[in-house]
Amino acid sequence: MAIALWFYDACIPINAVNSPFFQKAIDQIASMGHGYKSPSYHSLRVNLLRNAKRDVKLVVDSFRSTWTETGCTIMGDGWKDTRQRPLINFLVYCPKGISFIKSVDASDIVTSAENLCNLFAEIVEMVGSNNVVHLVTDNASNYKAAGSLLSERYPNICWSPCAAHCINLILKDIGEMNDVKAIVSLASTVTVFIYNHKFTLNWLRKTTGWKEIIRPGETRFATTFIALKSLHDHKDSLQSLVTSGDYKQFLRIEKGKDVKQIVLDERFWNNCLIMVRIMGPIIRLLRICDTDERPSLGYVYEGMFRAINGIKRLFRNKERLYKPYIDIISDRWDRMLRKNLHAAAYYLNPAFQYESATFCTHPEVINGLLDYIETKVDWCNPEKLSQEVGMYRERQGSFGRKLAILTSKSDRPENWWKLYGCDAPNLQKLAIRILSQTASSSGCERNWSVFERIHTKKRNRLEHQRLNDLVYVHYNLRLQHRFDHRKRSYDPIDYESIDKTEFWVIEEEQDGELNCDELEEELEELPKDDSQLVEDDESEVGEHNDIDLEAFQRRRLLDDDEDNDWLN
């Protein structure tokens, strides 16, 4: 009861008892016996914090051997705290986990490309220049220029923008299309009306199996389409509401009439469903790039290709329908993510290389690998590396083992190379270093939530150094317990279902672990090559027989006046 009262008085969240350190603390107190005095305010914020930082630093330093073996990615991102101080976070990614290195208060620093480059260079030297393979930041012009300067200073380091950020911008661009804005506006009208009236909200909450309608976030553009999916899930309940006798009282209100008209309009639901399915492949690719659990760099190239083909197939390969969406995706891909590093990672990923029926043989891929070798690899003879690439491509030596072919898709790529790359030691080292990297800096953004929990409105006078120490200890303590937490019930790198346009998983509780064998049987892989896409529309009509693509086409072909008749 004394512990409970302490929690209640200090407003400590109840889930703090789930911390792996809670029971340890209780055990240590009990072991001290009667009369133990708790640490003072000064000890907790000065002496003990300093000692904790020293102990946690030993954990971070133990990762250095992994950085040397697999290479690592430096992630950098900036934000402003509650006192409007510009802070820049620096983290290091490797397959064993993300380490928080430091936070820099940039209040007195002009965030020019040169100054940012100097900050990055300082982190590179702390980590070890030979250990760093990749630098990931957002795509702001100063960060982009700083990445180029750093690559010139350290030729072995590649810079690329955050893949998750780029995909988020794709969703933003698509969300600004007139067709999409019209659908989202109608969906917003329904959602706002429901949640602004207690009667309609309570009526829906009493229905069996009701779940709240997800509403879009201001800066998370994927949530716009997730909200459309959520609204479509509630179609039956909403139609039951507006056709019930209880809803008649709202027909005296103009907005009430509009909501009923929207909810009963099958064209609205049809277009909602089509828009959700268009975005399905992009949302899945975003989830892959956003994960920290497994290296994602080796899947960006393939993922983008599958996403594009998934959208093409949804529109039955009719260019006039899919072109506006594909143009947006291709523009972002060409300007931001089409890097030699991604092409090299795709080529060296055995899951794709040994899937000969679907492997992309475009010259861009092999040229990307060769350009990377010529410009970034200075630790071995390029001729030997070129010979080993040939061995890998032709499945010679250890690459030709039956087990190597069988496990090329099921094993993690970096682990596969450790097992079967022994006959090509130089290429093995290169492949492990590339395929062990992440494609996004999402870890930085997730770390801002740690800052926000520590640097609240009530604690906004924390000086930057103490704030930095608190975040350093809090974030890196989790490295010790990273594998103790419950695993996801789905594979975060489920690239084979990227091009599926059915509804995607948002977050769901499942009883058991993922059964990979059952998943493989259920997944249907789409053709990779454009030439393989089905040209006959009728052969694919049955695949999405719950959507009316013809109605969607007619909407696009109508003139503006006719098109807006059903919107008003």
mmCIF file with all atom_site columns, C-alpha atoms in Angstrom, residues 45-209:
data_model
loop_
_atom_site.group_PDB
_atom_site.id
_atom_site.type_symbol
_atom_site.label_atom_id
_atom_site.label_alt_id
_atom_site.label_comp_id
_atom_site.label_asym_id
_atom_site.label_entity_id
_atom_site.label_seq_id
_atom_site.pdbx_PDB_ins_code
_atom_site.Cartn_x
_atom_site.Cartn_y
_atom_site.Cartn_z
_atom_site.occupancy
_atom_site.B_iso_or_equiv
_atom_site.pdbx_formal_charge
_atom_site.auth_seq_id
_atom_site.auth_comp_id
_atom_site.auth_asym_id
_atom_site.auth_atom_id
_atom_site.pdbx_PDB_model_num
ATOM 1   C CA . ARG A 1 45  ? 19.932  14.064 -10.358 1.00 0.00 ? 45  ARG A CA 1
ATOM 2   C CA . VAL A 1 46  ? 23.737  14.279 -10.038 1.00 0.00 ? 46  VAL A CA 1
ATOM 3   C CA . ASN A 1 47  ? 25.787  11.437 -8.563  1.00 0.00 ? 47  ASN A CA 1
ATOM 4   C CA . LEU A 1 48  ? 23.573  8.466  -9.402  1.00 0.00 ? 48  LEU A CA 1
ATOM 5   C CA . LEU A 1 49  ? 22.781  9.839  -12.863 1.00 0.00 ? 49  LEU A CA 1
ATOM 6   C CA . ARG A 1 50  ? 26.503  10.203 -13.560 1.00 0.00 ? 50  ARG A CA 1
ATOM 7   C CA . ASN A 1 51  ? 27.159  6.634  -12.389 1.00 0.00 ? 51  ASN A CA 1
ATOM 8   C CA . ALA A 1 52  ? 24.246  5.272  -14.398 1.00 0.00 ? 52  ALA A CA 1
ATOM 9   C CA . LYS A 1 53  ? 25.516  7.007  -17.527 1.00 0.00 ? 53  LYS A CA 1
ATOM 10  C CA . ARG A 1 54  ? 28.951  5.465  -16.978 1.00 0.00 ? 54  ARG A CA 1
ATOM 11  C CA . ASP A 1 55  ? 27.445  1.959  -16.638 1.00 0.00 ? 55  ASP A CA 1
ATOM 12  C CA . VAL A 1 56  ? 25.222  2.392  -19.692 1.00 0.00 ? 56  VAL A CA 1
ATOM 13  C CA . LYS A 1 57  ? 28.191  3.622  -21.704 1.00 0.00 ? 57  LYS A CA 1
ATOM 14  C CA . LEU A 1 58  ? 29.799  0.214  -21.136 1.00 0.00 ? 58  LEU A CA 1
ATOM 15  C CA . VAL A 1 59  ? 26.742  -1.396 -22.756 1.00 0.00 ? 59  VAL A CA 1
ATOM 16  C CA . VAL A 1 60  ? 26.991  0.922  -25.761 1.00 0.00 ? 60  VAL A CA 1
ATOM 17  C CA . ASP A 1 61  ? 30.741  0.303  -26.043 1.00 0.00 ? 61  ASP A CA 1
ATOM 18  C CA . SER A 1 62  ? 30.087  -3.447 -26.148 1.00 0.00 ? 62  SER A CA 1
ATOM 19  C CA . PHE A 1 63  ? 28.351  -2.840 -29.480 1.00 0.00 ? 63  PHE A CA 1
ATOM 20  C CA . ARG A 1 64  ? 31.558  -1.587 -31.071 1.00 0.00 ? 64  ARG A CA 1
ATOM 21  C CA . SER A 1 65  ? 32.593  -5.106 -32.079 1.00 0.00 ? 65  SER A CA 1
ATOM 22  C CA . THR A 1 66  ? 29.289  -5.432 -33.945 1.00 0.00 ? 66  THR A CA 1
ATOM 23  C CA . TRP A 1 67  ? 29.842  -2.067 -35.633 1.00 0.00 ? 67  TRP A CA 1
ATOM 24  C CA . THR A 1 68  ? 33.230  -3.316 -36.833 1.00 0.00 ? 68  THR A CA 1
ATOM 25  C CA . GLU A 1 69  ? 31.819  -6.593 -38.186 1.00 0.00 ? 69  GLU A CA 1
ATOM 26  C CA . THR A 1 70  ? 28.545  -5.488 -39.780 1.00 0.00 ? 70  THR A CA 1
ATOM 27  C CA . GLY A 1 71  ? 29.104  -1.769 -40.183 1.00 0.00 ? 71  GLY A CA 1
ATOM 28  C CA . CYS A 1 72  ? 26.547  0.697  -38.881 1.00 0.00 ? 72  CYS A CA 1
ATOM 29  C CA . THR A 1 73  ? 24.264  3.560  -39.902 1.00 0.00 ? 73  THR A CA 1
ATOM 30  C CA . ILE A 1 74  ? 24.369  7.013  -38.312 1.00 0.00 ? 74  ILE A CA 1
ATOM 31  C CA . MET A 1 75  ? 20.933  8.594  -38.040 1.00 0.00 ? 75  MET A CA 1
ATOM 32  C CA . GLY A 1 76  ? 20.448  12.309 -37.486 1.00 0.00 ? 76  GLY A CA 1
ATOM 33  C CA . ASP A 1 77  ? 17.313  14.391 -37.057 1.00 0.00 ? 77  ASP A CA 1
ATOM 34  C CA . GLY A 1 78  ? 16.393  17.759 -35.571 1.00 0.00 ? 78  GLY A CA 1
ATOM 35  C CA . TRP A 1 79  ? 13.469  19.171 -33.618 1.00 0.00 ? 79  TRP A CA 1
ATOM 36  C CA . LYS A 1 80  ? 12.573  21.928 -31.143 1.00 0.00 ? 80  LYS A CA 1
ATOM 37  C CA . ASP A 1 81  ? 11.817  21.267 -27.495 1.00 0.00 ? 81  ASP A CA 1
ATOM 38  C CA . THR A 1 82  ? 9.194   22.995 -25.322 1.00 0.00 ? 82  THR A CA 1
ATOM 39  C CA . ARG A 1 83  ? 11.571  25.945 -24.838 1.00 0.00 ? 83  ARG A CA 1
ATOM 40  C CA . GLN A 1 84  ? 11.998  26.229 -28.619 1.00 0.00 ? 84  GLN A CA 1
ATOM 41  C CA . ARG A 1 85  ? 15.629  25.148 -28.462 1.00 0.00 ? 85  ARG A CA 1
ATOM 42  C CA . PRO A 1 86  ? 16.737  23.469 -31.712 1.00 0.00 ? 86  PRO A CA 1
ATOM 43  C CA . LEU A 1 87  ? 18.129  20.038 -30.808 1.00 0.00 ? 87  LEU A CA 1
ATOM 44  C CA . ILE A 1 88  ? 19.762  17.472 -33.101 1.00 0.00 ? 88  ILE A CA 1
ATOM 45  C CA . ASN A 1 89  ? 19.688  13.786 -32.131 1.00 0.00 ? 89  ASN A CA 1
ATOM 46  C CA . PHE A 1 90  ? 22.399  11.362 -33.214 1.00 0.00 ? 90  PHE A CA 1
ATOM 47  C CA . LEU A 1 91  ? 21.828  7.617  -33.033 1.00 0.00 ? 91  LEU A CA 1
ATOM 48  C CA . VAL A 1 92  ? 23.717  4.593  -34.389 1.00 0.00 ? 92  VAL A CA 1
ATOM 49  C CA . TYR A 1 93  ? 21.934  1.606  -35.916 1.00 0.00 ? 93  TYR A CA 1
ATOM 50  C CA . CYS A 1 94  ? 23.244  -1.945 -36.158 1.00 0.00 ? 94  CYS A CA 1
ATOM 51  C CA . PRO A 1 95  ? 21.363  -5.283 -36.268 1.00 0.00 ? 95  PRO A CA 1
ATOM 52  C CA . LYS A 1 96  ? 21.708  -5.640 -32.473 1.00 0.00 ? 96  LYS A CA 1
ATOM 53  C CA . GLY A 1 97  ? 19.886  -2.401 -31.789 1.00 0.00 ? 97  GLY A CA 1
ATOM 54  C CA . ILE A 1 98  ? 19.897  1.396  -31.942 1.00 0.00 ? 98  ILE A CA 1
ATOM 55  C CA . SER A 1 99  ? 22.216  3.289  -29.608 1.00 0.00 ? 99  SER A CA 1
ATOM 56  C CA . PHE A 1 100 ? 21.628  6.892  -28.616 1.00 0.00 ? 100 PHE A CA 1
ATOM 57  C CA . ILE A 1 101 ? 24.974  8.711  -28.898 1.00 0.00 ? 101 ILE A CA 1
ATOM 58  C CA . LYS A 1 102 ? 24.264  12.328 -28.066 1.00 0.00 ? 102 LYS A CA 1
ATOM 59  C CA . SER A 1 103 ? 21.996  15.307 -28.524 1.00 0.00 ? 103 SER A CA 1
ATOM 60  C CA . VAL A 1 104 ? 23.376  18.669 -29.633 1.00 0.00 ? 104 VAL A CA 1
ATOM 61  C CA . ASP A 1 105 ? 21.825  22.004 -28.714 1.00 0.00 ? 105 ASP A CA 1
ATOM 62  C CA . ALA A 1 106 ? 22.078  23.942 -31.973 1.00 0.00 ? 106 ALA A CA 1
ATOM 63  C CA . SER A 1 107 ? 20.872  27.262 -30.521 1.00 0.00 ? 107 SER A CA 1
ATOM 64  C CA . ASP A 1 108 ? 24.246  28.893 -31.087 1.00 0.00 ? 108 ASP A CA 1
ATOM 65  C CA . ILE A 1 109 ? 24.969  27.069 -34.335 1.00 0.00 ? 109 ILE A CA 1
ATOM 66  C CA . VAL A 1 110 ? 23.906  28.179 -37.772 1.00 0.00 ? 110 VAL A CA 1
ATOM 67  C CA . THR A 1 111 ? 22.581  24.952 -39.270 1.00 0.00 ? 111 THR A CA 1
ATOM 68  C CA . SER A 1 112 ? 24.389  25.426 -42.548 1.00 0.00 ? 112 SER A CA 1
ATOM 69  C CA . ALA A 1 113 ? 25.611  22.452 -44.563 1.00 0.00 ? 113 ALA A CA 1
ATOM 70  C CA . GLU A 1 114 ? 29.194  22.956 -43.439 1.00 0.00 ? 114 GLU A CA 1
ATOM 71  C CA . ASN A 1 115 ? 28.328  23.158 -39.732 1.00 0.00 ? 115 ASN A CA 1
ATOM 72  C CA . LEU A 1 116 ? 26.075  20.123 -39.966 1.00 0.00 ? 116 LEU A CA 1
ATOM 73  C CA . CYS A 1 117 ? 28.835  18.246 -41.765 1.00 0.00 ? 117 CYS A CA 1
ATOM 74  C CA . ASN A 1 118 ? 31.217  19.059 -38.915 1.00 0.00 ? 118 ASN A CA 1
ATOM 75  C CA . LEU A 1 119 ? 28.682  17.740 -36.395 1.00 0.00 ? 119 LEU A CA 1
ATOM 76  C CA . PHE A 1 120 ? 28.257  14.531 -38.401 1.00 0.00 ? 120 PHE A CA 1
ATOM 77  C CA . ALA A 1 121 ? 32.030  14.192 -38.731 1.00 0.00 ? 121 ALA A CA 1
ATOM 78  C CA . GLU A 1 122 ? 32.365  14.412 -34.945 1.00 0.00 ? 122 GLU A CA 1
ATOM 79  C CA . ILE A 1 123 ? 29.909  11.512 -34.550 1.00 0.00 ? 123 ILE A CA 1
ATOM 80  C CA . VAL A 1 124 ? 31.693  9.541  -37.291 1.00 0.00 ? 124 VAL A CA 1
ATOM 81  C CA . GLU A 1 125 ? 34.977  9.866  -35.395 1.00 0.00 ? 125 GLU A CA 1
ATOM 82  C CA . MET A 1 126 ? 33.289  8.768  -32.164 1.00 0.00 ? 126 MET A CA 1
ATOM 83  C CA . VAL A 1 127 ? 31.891  5.656  -33.857 1.00 0.00 ? 127 VAL A CA 1
ATOM 84  C CA . GLY A 1 128 ? 34.919  5.026  -36.089 1.00 0.00 ? 128 GLY A CA 1
ATOM 85  C CA . SER A 1 129 ? 35.039  6.117  -39.712 1.00 0.00 ? 129 SER A CA 1
ATOM 86  C CA . ASN A 1 130 ? 35.749  2.573  -40.941 1.00 0.00 ? 130 ASN A CA 1
ATOM 87  C CA . ASN A 1 131 ? 32.675  1.286  -39.120 1.00 0.00 ? 131 ASN A CA 1
ATOM 88  C CA . VAL A 1 132 ? 30.192  3.696  -40.708 1.00 0.00 ? 132 VAL A CA 1
ATOM 89  C CA . VAL A 1 133 ? 28.555  2.522  -43.944 1.00 0.00 ? 133 VAL A CA 1
ATOM 90  C CA . HIS A 1 134 ? 25.525  4.773  -44.189 1.00 0.00 ? 134 HIS A CA 1
ATOM 91  C CA . LEU A 1 135 ? 24.281  8.182  -43.060 1.00 0.00 ? 135 LEU A CA 1
ATOM 92  C CA . VAL A 1 136 ? 20.516  8.755  -42.960 1.00 0.00 ? 136 VAL A CA 1
ATOM 93  C CA . THR A 1 137 ? 18.864  12.143 -42.376 1.00 0.00 ? 137 THR A CA 1
ATOM 94  C CA . ASP A 1 138 ? 15.724  13.873 -43.534 1.00 0.00 ? 138 ASP A CA 1
ATOM 95  C CA . ASN A 1 139 ? 15.654  15.416 -47.003 1.00 0.00 ? 139 ASN A CA 1
ATOM 96  C CA . ALA A 1 140 ? 15.979  19.098 -46.003 1.00 0.00 ? 140 ALA A CA 1
ATOM 97  C CA . SER A 1 141 ? 18.348  20.951 -48.322 1.00 0.00 ? 141 SER A CA 1
ATOM 98  C CA . ASN A 1 142 ? 20.927  21.664 -45.600 1.00 0.00 ? 142 ASN A CA 1
ATOM 99  C CA . TYR A 1 143 ? 20.998  18.023 -44.469 1.00 0.00 ? 143 TYR A CA 1
ATOM 100 C CA . LYS A 1 144 ? 21.239  16.889 -48.074 1.00 0.00 ? 144 LYS A CA 1
ATOM 101 C CA . ALA A 1 145 ? 24.192  19.197 -48.726 1.00 0.00 ? 145 ALA A CA 1
ATOM 102 C CA . ALA A 1 146 ? 25.810  18.135 -45.437 1.00 0.00 ? 146 ALA A CA 1
ATOM 103 C CA . GLY A 1 147 ? 25.479  14.484 -46.480 1.00 0.00 ? 147 GLY A CA 1
ATOM 104 C CA . SER A 1 148 ? 27.250  15.211 -49.763 1.00 0.00 ? 148 SER A CA 1
ATOM 105 C CA . LEU A 1 149 ? 30.048  17.050 -47.958 1.00 0.00 ? 149 LEU A CA 1
ATOM 106 C CA . LEU A 1 150 ? 30.470  14.191 -45.500 1.00 0.00 ? 150 LEU A CA 1
ATOM 107 C CA . SER A 1 151 ? 30.665  11.670 -48.374 1.00 0.00 ? 151 SER A CA 1
ATOM 108 C CA . GLU A 1 152 ? 33.467  13.747 -49.891 1.00 0.00 ? 152 GLU A CA 1
ATOM 109 C CA . ARG A 1 153 ? 35.308  13.856 -46.568 1.00 0.00 ? 153 ARG A CA 1
ATOM 110 C CA . TYR A 1 154 ? 34.766  10.115 -45.952 1.00 0.00 ? 154 TYR A CA 1
ATOM 111 C CA . PRO A 1 155 ? 34.521  8.410  -49.369 1.00 0.00 ? 155 PRO A CA 1
ATOM 112 C CA . ASN A 1 156 ? 33.431  5.083  -47.838 1.00 0.00 ? 156 ASN A CA 1
ATOM 113 C CA . ILE A 1 157 ? 30.226  6.579  -46.360 1.00 0.00 ? 157 ILE A CA 1
ATOM 114 C CA . CYS A 1 158 ? 26.981  6.848  -48.339 1.00 0.00 ? 158 CYS A CA 1
ATOM 115 C CA . TRP A 1 159 ? 24.277  9.394  -47.598 1.00 0.00 ? 159 TRP A CA 1
ATOM 116 C CA . SER A 1 160 ? 20.606  8.854  -48.352 1.00 0.00 ? 160 SER A CA 1
ATOM 117 C CA . PRO A 1 161 ? 17.400  10.504 -47.163 1.00 0.00 ? 161 PRO A CA 1
ATOM 118 C CA . CYS A 1 162 ? 15.108  8.671  -44.769 1.00 0.00 ? 162 CYS A CA 1
ATOM 119 C CA . ALA A 1 163 ? 13.080  6.167  -46.819 1.00 0.00 ? 163 ALA A CA 1
ATOM 120 C CA . ALA A 1 164 ? 10.113  6.359  -44.432 1.00 0.00 ? 164 ALA A CA 1
ATOM 121 C CA . HIS A 1 165 ? 10.106  10.166 -44.800 1.00 0.00 ? 165 HIS A CA 1
ATOM 122 C CA . CYS A 1 166 ? 10.168  9.869  -48.599 1.00 0.00 ? 166 CYS A CA 1
ATOM 123 C CA . ILE A 1 167 ? 7.257   7.410  -48.597 1.00 0.00 ? 167 ILE A CA 1
ATOM 124 C CA . ASN A 1 168 ? 5.405   9.730  -46.231 1.00 0.00 ? 168 ASN A CA 1
ATOM 125 C CA . LEU A 1 169 ? 5.878   12.516 -48.794 1.00 0.00 ? 169 LEU A CA 1
ATOM 126 C CA . ILE A 1 170 ? 4.504   10.225 -51.523 1.00 0.00 ? 170 ILE A CA 1
ATOM 127 C CA . LEU A 1 171 ? 1.376   9.753  -49.415 1.00 0.00 ? 171 LEU A CA 1
ATOM 128 C CA . LYS A 1 172 ? 1.197   13.519 -48.885 1.00 0.00 ? 172 LYS A CA 1
ATOM 129 C CA . ASP A 1 173 ? 1.425   14.203 -52.643 1.00 0.00 ? 173 ASP A CA 1
ATOM 130 C CA . ILE A 1 174 ? -1.263  11.628 -53.423 1.00 0.00 ? 174 ILE A CA 1
ATOM 131 C CA . GLY A 1 175 ? -3.422  13.043 -50.637 1.00 0.00 ? 175 GLY A CA 1
ATOM 132 C CA . GLU A 1 176 ? -3.344  16.426 -52.388 1.00 0.00 ? 176 GLU A CA 1
ATOM 133 C CA . MET A 1 177 ? -4.833  15.059 -55.640 1.00 0.00 ? 177 MET A CA 1
ATOM 134 C CA . ASN A 1 178 ? -8.308  16.425 -56.334 1.00 0.00 ? 178 ASN A CA 1
ATOM 135 C CA . ASP A 1 179 ? -9.926  12.967 -56.430 1.00 0.00 ? 179 ASP A CA 1
ATOM 136 C CA . VAL A 1 180 ? -8.405  12.027 -53.095 1.00 0.00 ? 180 VAL A CA 1
ATOM 137 C CA . LYS A 1 181 ? -9.193  15.362 -51.429 1.00 0.00 ? 181 LYS A CA 1
ATOM 138 C CA . ALA A 1 182 ? -12.848 15.018 -52.493 1.00 0.00 ? 182 ALA A CA 1
ATOM 139 C CA . ILE A 1 183 ? -13.133 11.551 -50.924 1.00 0.00 ? 183 ILE A CA 1
ATOM 140 C CA . VAL A 1 184 ? -11.272 12.578 -47.765 1.00 0.00 ? 184 VAL A CA 1
ATOM 141 C CA . SER A 1 185 ? -13.462 15.676 -47.422 1.00 0.00 ? 185 SER A CA 1
ATOM 142 C CA . LEU A 1 186 ? -16.627 13.574 -47.550 1.00 0.00 ? 186 LEU A CA 1
ATOM 143 C CA . ALA A 1 187 ? -15.163 11.062 -45.088 1.00 0.00 ? 187 ALA A CA 1
ATOM 144 C CA . SER A 1 188 ? -14.196 13.903 -42.764 1.00 0.00 ? 188 SER A CA 1
ATOM 145 C CA . THR A 1 189 ? -17.713 15.331 -42.918 1.00 0.00 ? 189 THR A CA 1
ATOM 146 C CA . VAL A 1 190 ? -19.143 12.005 -41.719 1.00 0.00 ? 190 VAL A CA 1
ATOM 147 C CA . THR A 1 191 ? -16.541 11.473 -38.983 1.00 0.00 ? 191 THR A CA 1
ATOM 148 C CA . VAL A 1 192 ? -16.742 15.027 -37.605 1.00 0.00 ? 192 VAL A CA 1
ATOM 149 C CA . PHE A 1 193 ? -20.542 14.900 -37.515 1.00 0.00 ? 193 PHE A CA 1
ATOM 150 C CA . ILE A 1 194 ? -20.561 11.566 -35.666 1.00 0.00 ? 194 ILE A CA 1
ATOM 151 C CA . TYR A 1 195 ? -18.072 12.684 -33.043 1.00 0.00 ? 195 TYR A CA 1
ATOM 152 C CA . ASN A 1 196 ? -19.637 16.133 -32.581 1.00 0.00 ? 196 ASN A CA 1
ATOM 153 C CA . HIS A 1 197 ? -23.024 14.684 -31.556 1.00 0.00 ? 197 HIS A CA 1
ATOM 154 C CA . LYS A 1 198 ? -23.255 12.599 -28.397 1.00 0.00 ? 198 LYS A CA 1
ATOM 155 C CA . PHE A 1 199 ? -26.402 10.799 -29.531 1.00 0.00 ? 199 PHE A CA 1
ATOM 156 C CA . THR A 1 200 ? -24.948 9.443  -32.790 1.00 0.00 ? 200 THR A CA 1
ATOM 157 C CA . LEU A 1 201 ? -21.672 8.472  -31.087 1.00 0.00 ? 201 LEU A CA 1
ATOM 158 C CA . ASN A 1 202 ? -23.433 6.680  -28.218 1.00 0.00 ? 202 ASN A CA 1
ATOM 159 C CA . TRP A 1 203 ? -25.781 4.923  -30.673 1.00 0.00 ? 203 TRP A CA 1
ATOM 160 C CA . LEU A 1 204 ? -22.814 3.541  -32.592 1.00 0.00 ? 204 LEU A CA 1
ATOM 161 C CA . ARG A 1 205 ? -20.894 2.578  -29.456 1.00 0.00 ? 205 ARG A CA 1
ATOM 162 C CA . LYS A 1 206 ? -23.792 0.368  -28.411 1.00 0.00 ? 206 LYS A CA 1
ATOM 163 C CA . THR A 1 207 ? -23.559 -1.678 -31.613 1.00 0.00 ? 207 THR A CA 1
ATOM 164 C CA . THR A 1 208 ? -21.896 -5.087 -31.393 1.00 0.00 ? 208 THR A CA 1
ATOM 165 C CA . GLY A 1 209 ? -18.151 -5.108 -32.012 1.00 0.00 ? 209 GLY A CA 1
#
